[in-house]
Short mmCIF file of C-alpha atoms in Angstrom, two decimals:
data_model
loop_
_atom_site.label_atom_id
_atom_site.label_comp_id
_atom_site.label_asym_id
_atom_site.label_seq_id
_atom_site.Cartn_x
_atom_site.Cartn_y
_atom_site.Cartn_z
CA MET A 1 -27.35 25.43 -3.08
CA ILE A 2 -25.49 26.43 0.10
CA LEU A 3 -21.74 25.89 -0.06
CA THR A 4 -20.73 24.96 3.45
CA THR A 5 -17.32 25.95 4.77
CA VAL A 6 -15.40 25.02 7.89
CA GLU A 7 -13.26 27.41 9.90
CA ILE A 8 -9.74 26.04 10.04
CA GLU A 9 -6.25 27.42 10.45
CA LYS A 10 -3.52 25.67 8.52
CA ILE A 11 -0.60 24.49 10.64
CA LYS A 12 1.71 22.72 8.19
CA ASP A 13 1.77 20.64 5.01
CA PHE A 14 2.16 16.91 5.38
CA ASP A 15 5.39 15.45 3.98
CA GLU A 16 3.46 13.11 1.68
CA GLN A 17 1.32 14.77 -0.97
CA GLY A 18 -0.94 13.29 -3.61
CA PHE A 19 -0.92 14.38 -7.23
CA PHE A 20 -4.60 15.34 -7.28
CA SER A 21 -4.79 16.94 -3.84
CA SER A 22 -3.08 19.03 -1.17
CA THR A 23 -3.05 17.71 2.37
CA TYR A 24 -2.09 19.43 5.60
CA LEU A 25 -2.49 19.54 9.36
CA ALA A 26 -4.88 22.23 10.56
CA MET A 27 -6.78 23.44 13.61
CA ASP A 28 -10.56 23.37 13.59
CA THR A 29 -11.07 26.68 15.36
CA ARG A 30 -14.71 26.01 16.19
CA LEU A 31 -14.18 22.63 17.84
CA GLU A 32 -10.60 23.38 18.94
CA ARG A 33 -9.06 20.17 17.67
CA GLU A 34 -6.35 19.24 15.20
CA VAL A 35 -7.61 17.77 11.94
CA ALA A 36 -6.25 16.53 8.63
CA VAL A 37 -7.42 18.51 5.61
CA LYS A 38 -7.44 17.43 1.99
CA ASP A 39 -8.22 20.00 -0.71
CA ILE A 40 -9.02 18.45 -4.08
CA ASN A 41 -7.20 20.00 -7.02
CA VAL A 42 -9.66 21.17 -9.67
CA ASN A 43 -9.10 23.19 -12.80
CA GLY A 44 -11.55 26.02 -13.26
CA LYS A 45 -15.16 26.25 -12.16
CA VAL A 46 -16.85 23.24 -10.60
CA LYS A 47 -20.18 22.39 -12.20
CA ASP A 48 -23.33 21.95 -10.13
CA GLU A 49 -23.60 18.28 -11.11
CA GLU A 50 -20.00 17.72 -9.99
CA ILE A 51 -20.83 19.31 -6.64
CA GLU A 52 -23.84 17.04 -6.26
CA GLN A 53 -21.72 13.99 -7.14
CA PHE A 54 -19.07 15.05 -4.63
CA PHE A 55 -21.61 15.25 -1.80
CA HIS A 56 -23.37 12.08 -2.96
CA GLU A 57 -20.16 10.07 -2.70
CA ALA A 58 -19.21 11.73 0.57
CA LEU A 59 -22.59 10.76 2.02
CA LYS A 60 -22.07 7.09 1.21
CA LEU A 61 -18.52 7.17 2.56
CA SER A 62 -19.79 8.68 5.80
CA ARG A 63 -21.92 5.56 6.19
CA SER A 64 -18.88 3.29 5.91
CA GLU A 65 -17.94 3.78 9.56
CA HIS A 66 -15.61 1.02 10.74
CA PRO A 67 -12.68 0.78 13.21
CA ARG A 68 -10.26 0.24 10.30
CA ILE A 69 -11.56 3.17 8.20
CA LEU A 70 -10.54 6.80 8.74
CA PRO A 71 -13.43 8.86 10.21
CA ILE A 72 -14.65 11.77 8.07
CA TYR A 73 -15.49 14.92 10.07
CA PHE A 74 -16.53 17.31 7.34
CA VAL A 75 -17.07 17.52 3.60
CA GLY A 76 -17.56 20.87 1.92
CA PHE A 77 -15.68 23.62 0.12
CA CYS A 78 -12.89 25.98 1.03
CA ASP A 79 -13.01 29.71 0.40
CA THR A 80 -11.38 31.11 -2.75
CA GLU A 81 -10.53 34.63 -3.81
CA ASP A 82 -13.35 34.66 -6.35
CA ASN A 83 -16.85 33.29 -6.12
CA GLU A 84 -16.65 31.50 -9.46
CA ASN A 85 -14.32 28.73 -8.29
CA VAL A 86 -14.75 26.39 -5.36
CA ILE A 87 -12.34 23.75 -4.09
CA PRO A 88 -13.77 20.52 -2.63
CA ARG A 89 -12.47 19.86 0.86
CA VAL A 90 -12.46 16.78 3.08
CA VAL A 91 -11.64 17.08 6.78
CA THR A 92 -10.80 13.90 8.66
CA LYS A 93 -9.41 12.74 11.95
CA TYR A 94 -5.71 13.57 12.33
CA MET A 95 -3.67 10.38 12.71
CA LYS A 96 -0.65 11.49 14.70
CA ASN A 97 1.25 8.23 14.20
CA GLY A 98 1.63 8.92 10.49
CA THR A 99 1.19 6.74 7.44
CA LEU A 100 2.27 3.21 6.66
CA SER A 101 4.55 4.70 3.99
CA SER A 102 6.42 6.85 6.50
CA VAL A 103 6.77 3.92 8.92
CA LEU A 104 8.09 1.62 6.18
CA LYS A 105 10.57 4.22 4.97
CA SER A 106 11.81 4.91 8.48
CA HIS A 107 12.21 1.21 9.25
CA TYR A 108 14.14 0.40 6.07
CA ASN A 109 16.53 3.25 6.87
CA THR A 110 17.65 1.21 9.90
CA GLY A 111 19.08 -1.46 7.59
CA TYR A 112 16.40 -4.06 8.29
CA THR A 113 13.28 -5.12 6.43
CA PHE A 114 9.84 -4.72 7.95
CA PRO A 115 9.05 -7.57 10.41
CA LEU A 116 7.08 -10.39 8.81
CA ASP A 117 4.81 -10.82 11.84
CA THR A 118 3.85 -7.12 11.61
CA ILE A 119 3.29 -7.40 7.84
CA ILE A 120 0.86 -10.29 8.35
CA ARG A 121 -1.00 -8.42 11.10
CA TYR A 122 -1.20 -5.26 8.97
CA ALA A 123 -2.42 -7.24 5.96
CA HIS A 124 -5.32 -8.57 8.04
CA ASP A 125 -6.20 -5.02 9.14
CA ILE A 126 -6.40 -3.86 5.52
CA ILE A 127 -8.39 -6.92 4.48
CA GLN A 128 -10.95 -6.24 7.23
CA SER A 129 -11.45 -2.66 6.01
CA LEU A 130 -11.88 -3.81 2.39
CA ILE A 131 -14.33 -6.56 3.31
CA HIS A 132 -16.45 -3.88 4.97
CA LEU A 133 -16.19 -1.42 2.06
CA HIS A 134 -17.04 -4.09 -0.49
CA SER A 135 -20.08 -5.13 1.55
CA LEU A 136 -21.35 -1.59 0.88
CA ASP A 137 -20.44 -1.84 -2.82
CA ILE A 138 -17.68 0.76 -2.40
CA LEU A 139 -14.37 0.43 -4.22
CA HIS A 140 -11.38 2.22 -2.73
CA LEU A 141 -9.22 2.28 -5.91
CA ASP A 142 -6.23 4.03 -4.32
CA LEU A 143 -4.68 1.43 -2.04
CA LYS A 144 -1.11 2.49 -1.38
CA ALA A 145 0.98 2.88 1.75
CA SER A 146 0.66 6.68 1.83
CA ASN A 147 -3.14 6.27 2.18
CA ILE A 148 -2.93 3.87 5.12
CA PHE A 149 -2.57 5.30 8.64
CA ILE A 150 -1.29 3.93 11.95
CA GLY A 151 -4.02 4.06 14.59
CA ASN A 152 -3.51 4.77 18.28
CA ASP A 153 -4.06 1.05 18.94
CA GLY A 154 -1.23 0.14 16.57
CA LYS A 155 -3.60 -1.18 13.93
CA LEU A 156 -3.97 0.17 10.42
CA VAL A 157 -6.69 2.55 9.31
CA VAL A 158 -7.53 2.96 5.61
CA GLY A 159 -8.07 6.54 4.45
CA ASP A 160 -8.10 8.85 1.41
CA PHE A 161 -11.27 8.01 -0.48
CA GLY A 162 -10.73 10.59 -3.22
CA GLN A 163 -10.77 7.92 -5.93
CA SER A 164 -13.49 5.75 -4.40
CA ARG A 165 -16.42 4.73 -6.55
CA PHE A 166 -19.70 2.94 -6.05
CA LEU A 167 -20.61 -0.21 -7.89
CA VAL A 168 -23.65 -0.50 -10.13
CA ASP A 169 -24.46 -4.08 -11.13
CA GLY A 170 -21.02 -5.11 -9.89
CA LEU A 171 -19.05 -2.68 -12.07
CA THR A 172 -17.98 0.95 -12.12
CA VAL A 173 -17.22 2.81 -15.33
CA ASP A 174 -16.38 6.25 -14.00
CA ALA A 175 -13.05 5.50 -12.33
CA GLU A 176 -10.55 8.13 -13.42
CA ASN A 177 -7.33 9.82 -12.32
CA LEU A 178 -6.11 6.55 -10.80
CA TYR A 179 -2.49 6.34 -9.67
CA PRO A 180 -0.72 4.94 -12.78
CA ALA A 181 1.21 2.20 -10.96
CA LEU A 182 -2.08 0.82 -9.57
CA ILE A 183 -4.23 0.74 -12.71
CA PRO A 184 -5.31 -2.84 -13.57
CA ASP A 185 -5.14 -3.77 -17.22
CA GLU A 186 -8.88 -4.27 -17.63
CA PHE A 187 -9.53 -0.59 -16.92
CA THR A 188 -6.98 0.48 -19.52
CA LYS A 189 -8.59 -1.77 -22.12
CA LYS A 190 -12.30 -1.68 -21.26
CA GLY A 191 -12.72 1.34 -18.99
CA VAL A 192 -14.45 -0.68 -16.26
CA VAL A 193 -13.40 -2.26 -12.97
CA ASP A 194 -15.03 -4.44 -10.34
CA LYS A 195 -14.05 -5.49 -6.81
CA THR A 196 -11.01 -7.35 -8.09
CA ALA A 197 -9.42 -3.96 -8.87
CA ASP A 198 -9.00 -3.40 -5.12
CA ILE A 199 -7.63 -6.94 -4.82
CA TYR A 200 -5.10 -6.10 -7.54
CA GLN A 201 -4.05 -2.94 -5.69
CA PHE A 202 -3.91 -4.81 -2.38
CA GLY A 203 -1.45 -7.25 -3.94
CA ILE A 204 0.90 -4.42 -4.89
CA LEU A 205 0.47 -2.82 -1.45
CA PHE A 206 1.24 -6.19 0.18
CA TYR A 207 4.40 -6.41 -1.90
CA SER A 208 5.44 -2.89 -0.85
CA MET A 209 5.22 -3.95 2.81
CA CYS A 210 7.40 -7.00 2.14
CA CYS A 211 10.00 -5.26 -0.03
CA TYR A 212 9.54 -1.51 0.38
CA ASP A 213 12.96 -0.52 -0.94
CA TYR A 214 12.59 -2.76 -4.00
CA TYR A 215 9.13 -1.30 -4.67
CA ARG A 216 10.30 2.32 -4.37
CA ASN A 217 13.25 1.53 -6.62
CA PHE A 218 10.87 0.13 -9.25
CA LEU A 219 8.69 3.24 -9.25
CA GLU A 220 11.31 5.93 -8.74
CA ASP A 221 14.33 4.63 -10.65
CA ASP A 222 13.49 1.73 -12.96
CA TYR A 223 10.17 2.99 -14.36
CA GLU A 224 10.05 6.63 -13.16
CA ILE A 225 6.30 6.68 -12.57
CA ASP A 226 6.01 7.90 -8.96
CA VAL A 227 4.07 10.92 -7.64
CA GLU A 228 6.95 13.37 -7.89
CA VAL A 229 7.44 12.52 -11.57
CA LEU A 230 3.70 12.96 -12.14
CA LYS A 231 3.74 16.39 -10.55
CA GLY A 232 6.68 17.46 -12.68
CA LEU A 233 5.02 16.31 -15.88
CA PHE A 234 1.39 17.25 -15.31
CA GLY A 235 1.35 19.65 -12.37
CA ASN A 236 1.31 22.76 -14.54
CA PRO A 237 -1.10 22.39 -17.48
CA GLU A 238 0.47 25.43 -19.20
CA GLU A 239 3.96 23.94 -19.29
CA LYS A 240 4.04 20.45 -20.79
CA ASP A 241 7.20 18.69 -21.91
CA LYS A 242 5.91 16.47 -24.71
CA ASP A 243 9.11 14.40 -24.89
CA ALA A 244 9.06 13.77 -21.14
CA ILE A 245 5.37 12.80 -21.27
CA LYS A 246 6.11 10.44 -24.13
CA LYS A 247 8.92 8.85 -22.11
CA PHE A 248 6.59 8.53 -19.12
CA GLY A 249 4.02 6.74 -21.29
CA ALA A 250 6.67 4.31 -22.55
CA ASN A 251 7.88 3.64 -18.98
CA LEU A 252 4.33 3.03 -17.78
CA LYS A 253 3.68 0.64 -20.65
CA ARG A 254 6.89 -1.24 -19.84
CA TYR A 255 5.95 -1.43 -16.16
CA LYS A 256 2.49 -2.82 -16.90
CA GLN A 257 3.97 -5.41 -19.25
CA ASP A 258 6.48 -6.47 -16.60
CA VAL A 259 3.70 -6.78 -14.00
CA LYS A 260 1.76 -8.89 -16.49
CA GLU A 261 4.80 -11.13 -16.98
CA GLY A 262 5.38 -11.64 -13.26
CA LEU A 263 7.27 -8.68 -11.75
CA TYR A 264 5.60 -9.27 -8.38
CA ALA A 265 5.64 -13.04 -8.68
CA ASP A 266 9.37 -13.44 -9.31
CA GLY A 267 11.01 -14.81 -6.15
CA SER A 268 14.26 -12.98 -6.97
CA ASN A 269 12.39 -9.72 -6.32
CA TYR A 270 11.75 -10.71 -2.68
CA TYR A 271 13.87 -10.94 0.44
CA ASN A 272 14.43 -14.51 1.62
CA TYR A 273 12.56 -14.03 4.89
CA ILE A 274 9.29 -13.74 2.93
CA PRO A 275 7.57 -17.17 2.76
CA GLY A 276 6.55 -18.62 -0.58
CA LYS A 277 2.91 -18.59 0.61
CA ILE A 278 2.90 -14.78 0.69
CA ILE A 279 4.54 -14.58 -2.74
CA ALA A 280 1.81 -16.88 -4.08
CA ILE A 281 -0.93 -14.69 -2.54
CA ILE A 282 0.54 -11.56 -4.11
CA GLU A 283 0.91 -13.33 -7.46
CA ARG A 284 -2.77 -14.28 -7.47
CA CYS A 285 -3.88 -10.80 -6.37
CA VAL A 286 -2.06 -9.10 -9.27
CA ALA A 287 -2.91 -11.71 -11.90
CA HIS A 288 -3.27 -10.09 -15.30
CA LYS A 289 -6.63 -11.70 -16.04
CA VAL A 290 -9.50 -10.90 -13.67
CA GLU A 291 -10.68 -14.51 -13.64
CA ASN A 292 -7.29 -15.60 -12.27
CA ARG A 293 -7.45 -13.27 -9.26
CA TYR A 294 -9.20 -13.87 -5.96
CA ASN A 295 -12.94 -13.28 -6.21
CA ASN A 296 -13.12 -11.48 -2.88
CA PHE A 297 -11.13 -10.58 0.21
CA TYR A 298 -12.55 -13.52 2.18
CA GLU A 299 -10.54 -15.77 -0.13
CA VAL A 300 -7.40 -13.67 0.39
CA GLN A 301 -7.91 -13.85 4.14
CA SER A 302 -8.42 -17.62 4.01
CA ASP A 303 -5.13 -18.18 2.19
CA LEU A 304 -3.28 -15.82 4.53
CA ASN A 305 -4.67 -17.73 7.51
CA GLU A 306 -3.04 -20.89 6.16
CA LEU A 307 0.38 -19.36 6.83
CA VAL A 308 1.31 -20.64 10.29
CA PHE A 309 3.73 -18.22 11.92
CA PRO A 310 6.15 -19.84 14.40
CA SER A 311 5.03 -19.69 18.02
CA GLY A 312 7.13 -17.40 20.20
CA VAL A 313 8.84 -15.73 17.24
CA SER A 314 8.59 -11.95 16.89
CA SER A 315 10.32 -9.09 15.02
CA TYR A 316 11.16 -11.55 12.24
CA SER A 317 13.06 -9.57 9.60
CA GLU A 318 16.13 -9.62 7.35
CA GLU A 319 19.29 -7.59 7.72
CA ILE A 320 19.61 -5.93 4.34
CA GLY A 321 22.65 -7.05 2.36
CA GLN A 322 23.93 -9.39 5.09
CA ASN A 323 22.25 -12.74 4.25
CA SER A 324 20.91 -12.98 7.77
CA ILE A 325 17.47 -13.31 9.35
CA VAL A 326 17.08 -11.69 12.77
CA PHE A 327 14.26 -12.23 15.26
CA LYS A 328 13.36 -12.93 18.86
CA LYS A 329 12.34 -16.37 20.07
CA ASP A 330 10.65 -16.23 23.45
CA ASP A 331 12.28 -12.78 23.90
CA VAL A 332 15.78 -14.16 23.18
CA ASP A 333 17.76 -12.57 20.32
CA CYS A 334 18.33 -15.00 17.45
CA ILE A 335 19.94 -14.89 14.03
CA ILE A 336 20.10 -17.27 11.09
CA ASN A 337 22.86 -16.76 8.53
CA TYR A 338 22.35 -18.35 5.14
CA GLU A 339 25.48 -18.92 3.08
CA LYS A 340 25.47 -20.15 -0.50
CA ASN A 341 28.08 -22.64 -1.61
CA GLU A 342 28.92 -21.50 -5.13
CA ASP A 343 30.19 -24.96 -6.09
CA SER A 344 27.01 -26.82 -5.19
CA LYS A 345 24.67 -23.78 -5.48
CA LYS A 346 23.06 -24.84 -2.20
CA TYR A 347 22.73 -23.01 1.11
CA ARG A 348 24.09 -23.64 4.57
CA LEU A 349 21.93 -22.29 7.42
CA VAL A 350 23.80 -21.36 10.60
CA PRO A 351 21.60 -20.35 13.58
CA ARG A 352 22.69 -18.41 16.65
CA LYS A 353 20.76 -17.92 19.86
CA ASN A 354 21.91 -15.28 22.31
CA ILE A 355 25.06 -14.88 20.14
CA GLN A 356 26.00 -18.55 20.62
CA GLU A 357 26.09 -20.76 17.54
CA VAL A 358 23.58 -23.62 17.77
CA THR A 359 25.74 -26.24 16.07
CA ARG A 360 23.23 -29.09 16.30
CA LYS A 361 20.71 -27.01 14.36
CA ILE A 362 22.94 -26.17 11.35
CA LYS A 363 21.26 -27.14 8.08
CA GLU A 364 23.25 -28.19 5.02
CA LYS A 365 22.44 -28.41 1.31
CA VAL A 366 19.27 -26.31 1.33
CA THR A 367 18.05 -25.57 -2.19
CA ASP A 368 16.73 -22.32 -3.64
CA ARG A 369 13.28 -23.87 -3.82
CA THR A 370 13.13 -24.75 -0.11
CA LEU A 371 15.26 -21.92 1.37
CA ARG A 372 12.40 -19.71 2.61
CA LYS A 373 10.52 -22.63 4.15
CA GLU A 374 13.63 -24.07 5.83
CA ILE A 375 14.59 -20.69 7.35
CA LEU A 376 11.12 -20.34 8.89
CA LYS A 377 11.16 -23.94 10.16
CA LEU A 378 14.58 -23.41 11.72
CA ALA A 379 13.36 -20.26 13.47
CA ASP A 380 10.47 -22.26 14.88
CA SER A 381 12.79 -25.00 16.19
CA LEU A 382 15.25 -22.78 18.07
#
């Protein structure tokens, strides 16, 4: 067997790192172009059968070419100081616009949620990539914002296929090292997953686009199961804190139980600019029982298409902590304040267009159940 290498010069590490890999920007010195490099973390010597499996999966992934899937330039091994150990390496196109995770984080730092119209457009991009992958019987199995890239055309490109697997008779049994927050319950119990595992992960990814700060708070503070915690607990196999690992296990169990009981279906865990239709889609995607989820991404797409976004409305988002929805209607700045009357427990919607209050459009006595729908209808009518 010939272990192929590629001549690259490392430029810098990327800000976002996976637990099972190291990623960085590099220069391909032969072709004189910048590339993204991912070195897979392995412990000890890689067996010949593992090498064959690595190339076998890479071959199939190379055949998954699609505008919404990150192009793979090279798959091989990087040089090590001894000849006994080899490190699998994947070289891909460098996406200079960064990841969806970095864009979401940057946007929420402005004090506003991510625009709903952009969320819907991005969701369709991801769905298109997954429809294509599933047509080739490929599962992605690592759908999170840090693995989604912003293309030069402004559309999303799905990358990082380190956890991808290929279906045999509709199932895969060799999925392992999955990101804990994305593991569906059926894999924990039965050790197998099918295409609905990607649908489950898409639901959580969809939620993270709608409520990124809530989602990060869940993983980083409430349940403490994010990548940085994983690295601290399992990054050095020679130094293991058994008490910390036990606590992590308890947190993960609590998280999974809360997801099962409706963590991502509870309307109180969403901003009010998110329509009930999207909440219902996410709820079905992350359903605990496989039979209660969507069967395929065509069904997800069909339900998402039923959400009619108001004509002429753009940049539709919520000002965090201010009970106000901001957007543009035909390029005019608009805002809708929603105020709750504590006595009646109903809302009063006060719209403004170009700073001026639109008195004739004020809505009174809006209930919790209809608030999201009434806000969107009012935006459409301005």
